[in-house]
Amino acid sequence: MSEKIVISPTSRQEGHAELVMEVDDEGIVTKGRYFSITPVRGLEKMVTGKAPETAPVMVQRICGVCPIPHTLASVEAMDDSLGIEIPKAARQLRELTLAAHHINSHAIHQFLIAPDVVPENLFTTAVESVSEIRKTAQYVVDMVAGEGIHPSDVRIGGMADNISEVARKRLYARLKQLKPKLDAHVELIIGLVADKGFPEGLGVHNQETLATDVLYGDRTKFDLDRFTEVMPESWYDDPEIAKRACSTIPLYDGRNVEVGPRARMAEFQGFKERGVVAQHVARALEMKTALSKAIDILGELDTSAPVMADFDVTGTNKLGIGAIEGPRGMDVHMAQVANGKTQFYSCLVPTTWNIPTMGPATEGFHHEFGPHVIRAYDPCLSCATHMIVIDDEDRSILKDEMVRI
């Protein structure tokens, strides 16, 4: 006889979601469904009709965990809509900001999974390692982008200012000092995940991966014509779940796809592993990639070079695309500017892509492993919520209003 196991809300992630697992007599998951129950954010509507500069400032408030990717995706979308080619140094500073954010965000995730994989005798060591890495990474974002949380110096057309030569040398020295510490931290995390002894094949699925760049993002690699999205009632076979789910389901070539660190490593670095352990290993290894990228940029940056392009804010109503590889995966923002105002704005964020994959990835193993599968993806639900309930009695949804181009 089948039984239903419900975890609501799922824990140690950003935002609120529910995991519903149907299990057999042995407790093995036969059907897994994962969906967002976080209330709507509505920020896409708030920026519509306002000056383009408003969007990056407001959409970075979508989430306190991923303000950097949302800011960068927003300015990239505006740059594209306005036909702006930013200076080389501005691009380097944006890439440096995101590289540091990757390190910080991945370290946060490792703190969240520490109770799952770190034994008591190593817990203090692991947490102190996370804290030291985060302190340095956030220092870089603060110095380069203006603020560690909400990056005020990332602007449409480039950056507000270049950093000084003194700051460049200081950051370069601090990141070089961090390297042996981060290498040891990555080795520690990978070893602890291996020692946990997750069942072989846990979290493995057959979905394709999708990524636009090894670390930063490339709008030319995201083909809007291959993208579609469906409403929850067309995806979930359980009517009650379909009513309660707060996210649309994005598809690429008609299929749900996996995004994030493992997807990037599979697409660009030949990473072949799959499943829960592979997610943690890929995330840890990406911290080293991000640190190397940040050090390289600081070694090459011309601090006397301009960082802001000249541009006309009037706009031509072109649909601009910003595709940024956030820590949790590809973050796409779309913007149209005409007559000096934002006419349309939409966000297609990382966890939205992964939601339809995470539930089925729990299938075939005991339900006690379900939370481990979900946490391996490091979901961020506030970003992923698009739907709005308009009738508290029948939970009916305002269709096609907040999600369509």
Short mmCIF file of C-alpha atoms in Angstrom, two decimals:
data_model
loop_
_atom_site.label_atom_id
_atom_site.label_comp_id
_atom_site.label_asym_id
_atom_site.label_seq_id
_atom_site.Cartn_x
_atom_site.Cartn_y
_atom_site.Cartn_z
CA MET A 1 0.00 0.00 0.00
CA SER A 2 1.36 3.39 -0.93
CA GLU A 3 1.77 6.15 1.65
CA LYS A 4 2.34 9.86 1.24
CA ILE A 5 5.20 11.59 3.09
CA VAL A 6 4.92 15.37 3.18
CA ILE A 7 7.71 17.73 4.31
CA SER A 8 6.36 21.24 4.57
CA PRO A 9 8.19 23.50 4.55
CA THR A 10 11.49 21.93 3.56
CA SER A 11 14.30 23.26 5.71
CA ARG A 12 17.79 24.82 5.46
CA GLN A 13 17.12 26.56 2.19
CA GLU A 14 15.98 30.08 1.24
CA GLY A 15 12.20 30.52 1.01
CA HIS A 16 9.41 28.01 1.53
CA ALA A 17 8.72 24.85 -0.47
CA GLU A 18 7.01 21.52 -0.02
CA LEU A 19 8.26 18.03 -0.82
CA VAL A 20 5.55 15.41 -1.34
CA MET A 21 6.75 11.82 -1.71
CA GLU A 22 4.64 8.76 -2.41
CA VAL A 23 6.37 5.71 -0.93
CA ASP A 24 5.91 1.94 -1.06
CA ASP A 25 5.78 -0.50 1.85
CA GLU A 26 9.56 -0.29 2.21
CA GLY A 27 9.53 3.51 2.37
CA ILE A 28 11.04 3.83 -1.10
CA VAL A 29 9.95 6.92 -3.01
CA THR A 30 7.87 6.00 -6.06
CA LYS A 31 6.79 9.55 -6.91
CA GLY A 32 8.45 12.80 -5.83
CA ARG A 33 7.01 16.28 -6.26
CA TYR A 34 8.71 19.47 -5.12
CA PHE A 35 7.11 22.90 -5.44
CA SER A 36 7.37 26.45 -4.15
CA ILE A 37 4.84 27.75 -1.62
CA THR A 38 6.56 31.12 -1.15
CA PRO A 39 4.21 34.09 -1.72
CA VAL A 40 4.56 36.14 -4.89
CA ARG A 41 7.22 38.85 -5.08
CA GLY A 42 5.78 41.02 -7.88
CA LEU A 43 8.96 43.01 -8.47
CA GLU A 44 8.72 42.65 -12.25
CA LYS A 45 5.52 44.65 -12.15
CA MET A 46 6.96 47.23 -9.76
CA VAL A 47 9.76 48.23 -12.14
CA THR A 48 7.48 48.51 -15.18
CA GLY A 49 6.81 52.10 -16.20
CA LYS A 50 9.80 53.42 -14.26
CA ALA A 51 13.23 54.64 -15.36
CA PRO A 52 15.59 51.81 -16.43
CA GLU A 53 17.97 52.58 -13.57
CA THR A 54 15.23 51.56 -11.13
CA ALA A 55 15.22 47.90 -12.15
CA PRO A 56 18.72 46.82 -10.97
CA VAL A 57 18.19 48.54 -7.63
CA MET A 58 14.81 46.92 -7.01
CA VAL A 59 15.30 43.41 -8.42
CA GLN A 60 18.41 42.87 -6.30
CA ARG A 61 15.91 42.80 -3.41
CA ILE A 62 14.27 39.68 -4.87
CA CYS A 63 16.50 37.69 -2.58
CA GLY A 64 19.00 38.36 0.19
CA VAL A 65 21.06 35.35 -0.86
CA CYS A 66 21.50 36.20 -4.57
CA PRO A 67 21.51 40.02 -4.87
CA ILE A 68 24.67 39.99 -7.02
CA PRO A 69 23.39 37.72 -9.83
CA HIS A 70 20.08 39.59 -9.98
CA THR A 71 21.83 42.95 -10.20
CA LEU A 72 24.17 41.74 -12.92
CA ALA A 73 21.41 40.02 -14.91
CA SER A 74 19.36 43.21 -14.69
CA VAL A 75 22.08 45.58 -15.93
CA GLU A 76 23.04 43.09 -18.65
CA ALA A 77 19.42 42.98 -19.86
CA MET A 78 19.23 46.78 -19.83
CA ASP A 79 22.60 47.06 -21.61
CA ASP A 80 21.28 44.73 -24.31
CA SER A 81 17.99 46.57 -24.68
CA LEU A 82 19.74 49.94 -24.88
CA GLY A 83 22.47 48.69 -27.26
CA ILE A 84 25.32 49.38 -24.85
CA GLU A 85 28.79 47.87 -25.18
CA ILE A 86 30.44 48.28 -21.79
CA PRO A 87 34.21 48.95 -21.42
CA LYS A 88 36.57 46.02 -20.87
CA ALA A 89 37.46 47.12 -17.33
CA ALA A 90 33.77 47.31 -16.40
CA ARG A 91 33.26 43.76 -17.62
CA GLN A 92 36.26 42.63 -15.57
CA LEU A 93 34.89 44.29 -12.44
CA ARG A 94 31.49 42.67 -12.97
CA GLU A 95 33.13 39.26 -13.43
CA LEU A 96 35.24 39.85 -10.33
CA THR A 97 32.14 40.71 -8.32
CA LEU A 98 30.34 37.55 -9.40
CA ALA A 99 33.39 35.33 -8.85
CA ALA A 100 33.65 36.54 -5.25
CA HIS A 101 29.91 36.05 -4.80
CA HIS A 102 30.15 32.45 -6.03
CA ILE A 103 32.73 31.75 -3.33
CA ASN A 104 30.62 33.40 -0.63
CA SER A 105 27.36 31.75 -1.66
CA HIS A 106 28.82 28.27 -2.00
CA ALA A 107 30.36 28.63 1.45
CA ILE A 108 26.93 29.56 2.85
CA HIS A 109 25.49 26.39 1.35
CA GLN A 110 28.22 24.32 2.96
CA PHE A 111 27.28 25.85 6.31
CA LEU A 112 23.65 24.83 5.71
CA ILE A 113 24.53 21.21 4.94
CA ALA A 114 27.10 20.95 7.73
CA PRO A 115 24.64 19.18 10.09
CA ASP A 116 24.17 16.54 7.36
CA VAL A 117 27.79 15.72 6.59
CA VAL A 118 30.15 17.13 9.24
CA PRO A 119 30.88 14.97 12.31
CA GLU A 120 30.77 16.65 15.72
CA ASN A 121 34.54 16.61 16.20
CA LEU A 122 35.06 18.58 12.96
CA PHE A 123 32.05 20.88 13.15
CA THR A 124 33.86 23.88 14.62
CA THR A 125 36.70 23.50 12.12
CA ALA A 126 34.29 23.41 9.17
CA VAL A 127 32.20 26.36 10.33
CA GLU A 128 35.25 28.51 11.09
CA SER A 129 36.58 27.70 7.63
CA VAL A 130 33.29 28.79 6.06
CA SER A 131 33.33 32.04 8.05
CA GLU A 132 36.89 32.93 7.08
CA ILE A 133 36.25 32.31 3.38
CA ARG A 134 33.02 34.30 3.43
CA LYS A 135 34.71 37.23 5.19
CA THR A 136 37.30 37.57 2.43
CA ALA A 137 34.83 37.02 -0.42
CA GLN A 138 32.41 39.62 0.91
CA TYR A 139 35.29 42.06 1.38
CA VAL A 140 35.99 41.79 -2.35
CA VAL A 141 32.34 42.44 -3.29
CA ASP A 142 32.22 45.36 -0.88
CA MET A 143 35.36 46.97 -2.33
CA VAL A 144 34.54 46.37 -6.00
CA ALA A 145 30.75 46.76 -6.17
CA GLY A 146 30.10 49.26 -3.40
CA GLU A 147 28.30 47.01 -0.90
CA GLY A 148 28.61 43.37 0.08
CA ILE A 149 24.86 42.70 -0.08
CA HIS A 150 23.28 45.22 -2.45
CA PRO A 151 25.95 46.24 -4.98
CA SER A 152 25.30 49.94 -5.53
CA ASP A 153 28.20 50.47 -7.98
CA VAL A 154 27.02 47.99 -10.62
CA ARG A 155 25.29 50.27 -13.11
CA ILE A 156 23.65 50.17 -16.52
CA GLY A 157 26.50 50.95 -18.96
CA GLY A 158 29.26 49.59 -16.74
CA MET A 159 30.34 50.40 -13.19
CA ALA A 160 30.11 53.59 -11.17
CA ASP A 161 33.88 53.70 -10.60
CA ASN A 162 37.04 51.75 -11.23
CA ILE A 163 38.88 50.58 -8.11
CA SER A 164 42.10 52.30 -7.10
CA GLU A 165 45.51 50.77 -7.68
CA VAL A 166 45.95 50.47 -3.92
CA ALA A 167 42.68 48.55 -3.67
CA ARG A 168 43.65 46.26 -6.56
CA LYS A 169 46.94 45.34 -4.89
CA ARG A 170 45.26 44.84 -1.53
CA LEU A 171 42.57 42.57 -2.95
CA TYR A 172 45.09 40.63 -5.01
CA ALA A 173 47.21 39.98 -1.91
CA ARG A 174 44.22 38.90 0.18
CA LEU A 175 42.94 36.47 -2.43
CA LYS A 176 46.40 34.98 -2.91
CA GLN A 177 46.54 34.46 0.86
CA LEU A 178 43.10 32.83 0.75
CA LYS A 179 44.08 30.24 -1.86
CA PRO A 180 45.72 27.62 0.42
CA LYS A 181 42.90 28.04 2.93
CA LEU A 182 40.24 27.59 0.25
CA ASP A 183 42.05 24.60 -1.27
CA ALA A 184 42.07 22.92 2.15
CA HIS A 185 38.41 23.81 2.68
CA VAL A 186 37.38 22.28 -0.66
CA GLU A 187 39.32 19.11 0.15
CA LEU A 188 37.64 18.97 3.57
CA ILE A 189 34.12 19.34 2.15
CA ILE A 190 34.65 16.78 -0.61
CA GLY A 191 36.10 14.33 1.90
CA LEU A 192 33.23 14.81 4.35
CA VAL A 193 30.62 14.30 1.62
CA ALA A 194 32.40 11.09 0.56
CA ASP A 195 32.56 9.89 4.17
CA LYS A 196 28.81 10.44 4.61
CA GLY A 197 28.20 7.32 2.56
CA PHE A 198 25.21 8.42 0.53
CA PRO A 199 23.75 5.49 -1.46
CA GLU A 200 25.24 5.14 -4.91
CA GLY A 201 22.98 6.74 -7.50
CA LEU A 202 21.12 8.96 -5.02
CA GLY A 203 19.69 11.97 -6.85
CA VAL A 204 20.67 10.79 -10.32
CA HIS A 205 18.27 11.75 -13.11
CA ASN A 206 18.30 11.77 -16.89
CA GLN A 207 17.57 15.46 -17.55
CA GLU A 208 19.82 17.54 -19.77
CA THR A 209 22.01 20.28 -18.28
CA LEU A 210 21.93 23.92 -19.32
CA ALA A 211 24.58 26.61 -18.76
CA THR A 212 25.81 29.58 -20.75
CA ASP A 213 29.33 30.04 -19.37
CA VAL A 214 31.88 28.41 -17.10
CA LEU A 215 31.28 31.07 -14.42
CA TYR A 216 29.89 34.47 -15.52
CA GLY A 217 27.23 34.16 -18.21
CA ASP A 218 26.68 34.72 -21.93
CA ARG A 219 23.37 35.91 -23.34
CA THR A 220 24.28 34.62 -26.80
CA LYS A 221 24.20 31.06 -25.43
CA PHE A 222 20.59 31.36 -24.26
CA ASP A 223 18.18 30.92 -27.17
CA LEU A 224 14.85 32.47 -26.24
CA ASP A 225 13.15 30.62 -29.11
CA ARG A 226 13.97 27.29 -27.43
CA PHE A 227 12.41 28.40 -24.14
CA THR A 228 8.79 27.81 -23.13
CA GLU A 229 7.05 27.72 -19.78
CA VAL A 230 3.90 26.02 -18.58
CA MET A 231 1.57 26.67 -15.69
CA PRO A 232 1.56 24.29 -12.68
CA GLU A 233 -1.78 22.74 -13.57
CA SER A 234 -0.27 21.57 -16.86
CA TRP A 235 2.73 20.00 -15.13
CA TYR A 236 1.72 18.45 -11.82
CA ASP A 237 -0.61 15.45 -12.01
CA ASP A 238 -1.94 16.18 -8.52
CA PRO A 239 -4.64 18.90 -8.73
CA GLU A 240 -4.09 20.02 -5.13
CA ILE A 241 -0.36 20.51 -5.71
CA ALA A 242 -1.07 22.30 -8.99
CA LYS A 243 -3.30 24.78 -7.15
CA ARG A 244 -0.76 25.48 -4.43
CA ALA A 245 2.42 25.65 -6.52
CA CYS A 246 3.71 29.23 -6.90
CA SER A 247 6.10 28.82 -9.83
CA THR A 248 5.76 28.25 -13.51
CA ILE A 249 7.72 25.38 -15.09
CA PRO A 250 10.37 26.55 -17.58
CA LEU A 251 11.34 24.18 -20.38
CA TYR A 252 14.18 24.22 -22.91
CA ASP A 253 13.48 22.33 -26.11
CA GLY A 254 10.29 21.17 -24.40
CA ARG A 255 12.08 19.51 -21.46
CA ASN A 256 12.97 20.50 -17.92
CA VAL A 257 16.72 20.91 -17.48
CA GLU A 258 19.21 21.09 -14.63
CA VAL A 259 21.18 24.30 -14.01
CA GLY A 260 23.84 25.15 -11.43
CA PRO A 261 27.44 24.21 -10.60
CA ARG A 262 27.20 20.60 -11.81
CA ALA A 263 25.54 21.72 -15.03
CA ARG A 264 28.29 24.29 -15.66
CA MET A 265 31.02 21.75 -15.03
CA ALA A 266 29.28 19.20 -17.25
CA GLU A 267 28.86 21.72 -20.08
CA PHE A 268 32.29 23.34 -19.96
CA GLN A 269 34.71 21.13 -18.02
CA GLY A 270 33.73 17.58 -18.94
CA PHE A 271 32.38 16.72 -15.48
CA LYS A 272 30.63 13.37 -15.82
CA GLU A 273 29.37 12.62 -12.31
CA ARG A 274 25.68 12.87 -11.42
CA GLY A 275 23.56 12.85 -8.29
CA VAL A 276 23.78 14.25 -4.76
CA VAL A 277 27.50 13.68 -4.21
CA ALA A 278 28.30 15.16 -7.62
CA GLN A 279 26.31 18.31 -6.76
CA HIS A 280 28.37 18.90 -3.62
CA VAL A 281 31.67 18.08 -5.32
CA ALA A 282 30.95 20.36 -8.30
CA ARG A 283 29.96 23.22 -6.01
CA ALA A 284 33.14 22.85 -3.96
CA LEU A 285 35.39 22.64 -7.01
CA GLU A 286 33.72 25.71 -8.51
CA MET A 287 34.95 27.72 -5.53
CA LYS A 288 38.51 27.08 -6.77
CA THR A 289 37.56 28.09 -10.31
CA ALA A 290 36.03 31.32 -9.00
CA LEU A 291 39.05 32.16 -6.88
CA SER A 292 41.45 31.59 -9.77
CA LYS A 293 39.27 33.79 -11.99
CA ALA A 294 39.22 36.57 -9.40
CA ILE A 295 43.00 36.47 -8.94
CA ASP A 296 43.56 36.53 -12.71
CA ILE A 297 41.29 39.56 -13.13
CA LEU A 298 43.04 41.46 -10.36
CA GLY A 299 46.37 40.64 -11.95
CA GLU A 300 45.27 42.06 -15.31
CA LEU A 301 42.97 44.95 -14.39
CA ASP A 302 43.94 48.44 -15.61
CA THR A 303 42.76 50.66 -12.79
CA SER A 304 43.15 53.78 -14.95
CA ALA A 305 40.78 52.49 -17.65
CA PRO A 306 37.24 53.86 -18.07
CA VAL A 307 34.37 51.77 -16.69
CA MET A 308 31.27 53.56 -17.97
CA ALA A 309 29.96 53.69 -21.55
CA ASP A 310 28.15 56.63 -23.12
CA PHE A 311 24.55 55.73 -23.92
CA ASP A 312 21.10 57.07 -24.61
CA VAL A 313 18.54 55.90 -22.07
CA THR A 314 15.59 56.50 -24.44
CA GLY A 315 15.63 52.95 -25.83
CA THR A 316 14.16 51.34 -28.95
CA ASN A 317 11.81 48.75 -27.42
CA LYS A 318 14.26 45.93 -28.15
CA LEU A 319 13.86 42.93 -25.82
CA GLY A 320 17.17 42.81 -23.95
CA ILE A 321 18.52 39.60 -22.41
CA GLY A 322 20.79 39.29 -19.39
CA ALA A 323 22.04 35.75 -18.71
CA ILE A 324 24.14 35.41 -15.56
CA GLU A 325 25.40 32.16 -14.07
CA GLY A 326 24.41 32.57 -10.44
CA PRO A 327 25.57 30.13 -7.76
CA ARG A 328 22.34 28.13 -8.15
CA GLY A 329 22.34 28.31 -11.94
CA MET A 330 21.43 30.42 -14.93
CA ASP A 331 19.61 33.62 -14.02
CA VAL A 332 17.94 35.28 -17.03
CA HIS A 333 16.39 38.74 -16.88
CA MET A 334 14.51 40.26 -19.82
CA ALA A 335 13.86 43.97 -20.25
CA GLN A 336 12.36 46.28 -22.86
CA VAL A 337 12.99 50.04 -22.74
CA ALA A 338 11.21 52.64 -24.83
CA ASN A 339 10.59 56.36 -24.32
CA GLY A 340 12.96 56.30 -21.37
CA LYS A 341 10.81 53.86 -19.37
CA THR A 342 10.85 50.13 -18.75
CA GLN A 343 7.97 48.72 -20.80
CA PHE A 344 8.41 45.07 -19.84
CA TYR A 345 10.45 43.13 -17.28
CA SER A 346 10.67 39.42 -16.48
CA CYS A 347 12.99 37.17 -14.47
CA LEU A 348 13.67 33.52 -15.22
CA VAL A 349 15.67 32.45 -12.20
CA PRO A 350 17.83 29.42 -11.30
CA THR A 351 15.63 27.47 -8.89
CA THR A 352 12.68 27.77 -11.27
CA TRP A 353 14.64 25.61 -13.69
CA ASN A 354 15.53 23.02 -11.04
CA ILE A 355 12.13 22.71 -9.31
CA PRO A 356 10.70 20.13 -11.76
CA THR A 357 13.90 18.07 -11.52
CA MET A 358 14.37 18.00 -7.75
CA GLY A 359 11.19 16.04 -6.91
CA PRO A 360 11.75 13.18 -9.37
CA ALA A 361 15.41 13.06 -8.26
CA THR A 362 14.22 11.70 -4.89
CA GLU A 363 12.65 8.63 -6.50
CA GLY A 364 14.09 5.14 -6.08
CA PHE A 365 15.54 5.68 -2.59
CA HIS A 366 14.19 5.76 0.95
CA HIS A 367 12.23 8.91 1.75
CA GLU A 368 14.67 9.78 4.54
CA PHE A 369 17.12 10.77 1.81
CA GLY A 370 14.61 13.17 0.22
CA PRO A 371 15.82 16.30 2.10
CA HIS A 372 19.43 15.46 1.19
CA VAL A 373 18.49 15.43 -2.50
CA ILE A 374 16.72 18.77 -2.25
CA ARG A 375 19.54 20.46 -0.30
CA ALA A 376 22.09 19.25 -2.85
CA TYR A 377 20.54 21.69 -5.33
CA ASP A 378 20.68 24.59 -2.80
CA PRO A 379 17.22 25.87 -3.84
CA CYS A 380 16.32 29.52 -3.43
CA LEU A 381 12.54 29.81 -3.53
CA SER A 382 11.96 33.55 -3.22
CA CYS A 383 13.54 34.02 -6.62
CA ALA A 384 11.41 31.31 -8.14
CA THR A 385 7.94 32.50 -7.22
CA HIS A 386 5.87 33.94 -10.05
CA MET A 387 2.27 33.16 -9.30
CA ILE A 388 -0.32 35.19 -7.43
CA VAL A 389 -3.46 33.79 -5.77
CA ILE A 390 -6.48 35.95 -6.52
CA ASP A 391 -9.19 33.98 -4.77
CA ASP A 392 -8.58 32.73 -1.23
CA GLU A 393 -11.63 30.47 -1.44
CA ASP A 394 -10.84 28.36 -4.48
CA ARG A 395 -7.10 29.23 -4.76
CA SER A 396 -7.55 30.19 -8.42
CA ILE A 397 -4.54 31.76 -10.09
CA LEU A 398 -4.20 34.91 -12.18
CA LYS A 399 -3.05 33.22 -15.36
CA ASP A 400 -0.75 34.60 -18.02
CA GLU A 401 -0.53 37.97 -16.34
CA MET A 402 2.80 37.97 -14.50
CA VAL A 403 4.77 35.47 -16.50
CA ARG A 404 4.34 36.05 -20.22
CA ILE A 405 6.45 38.14 -22.53
#
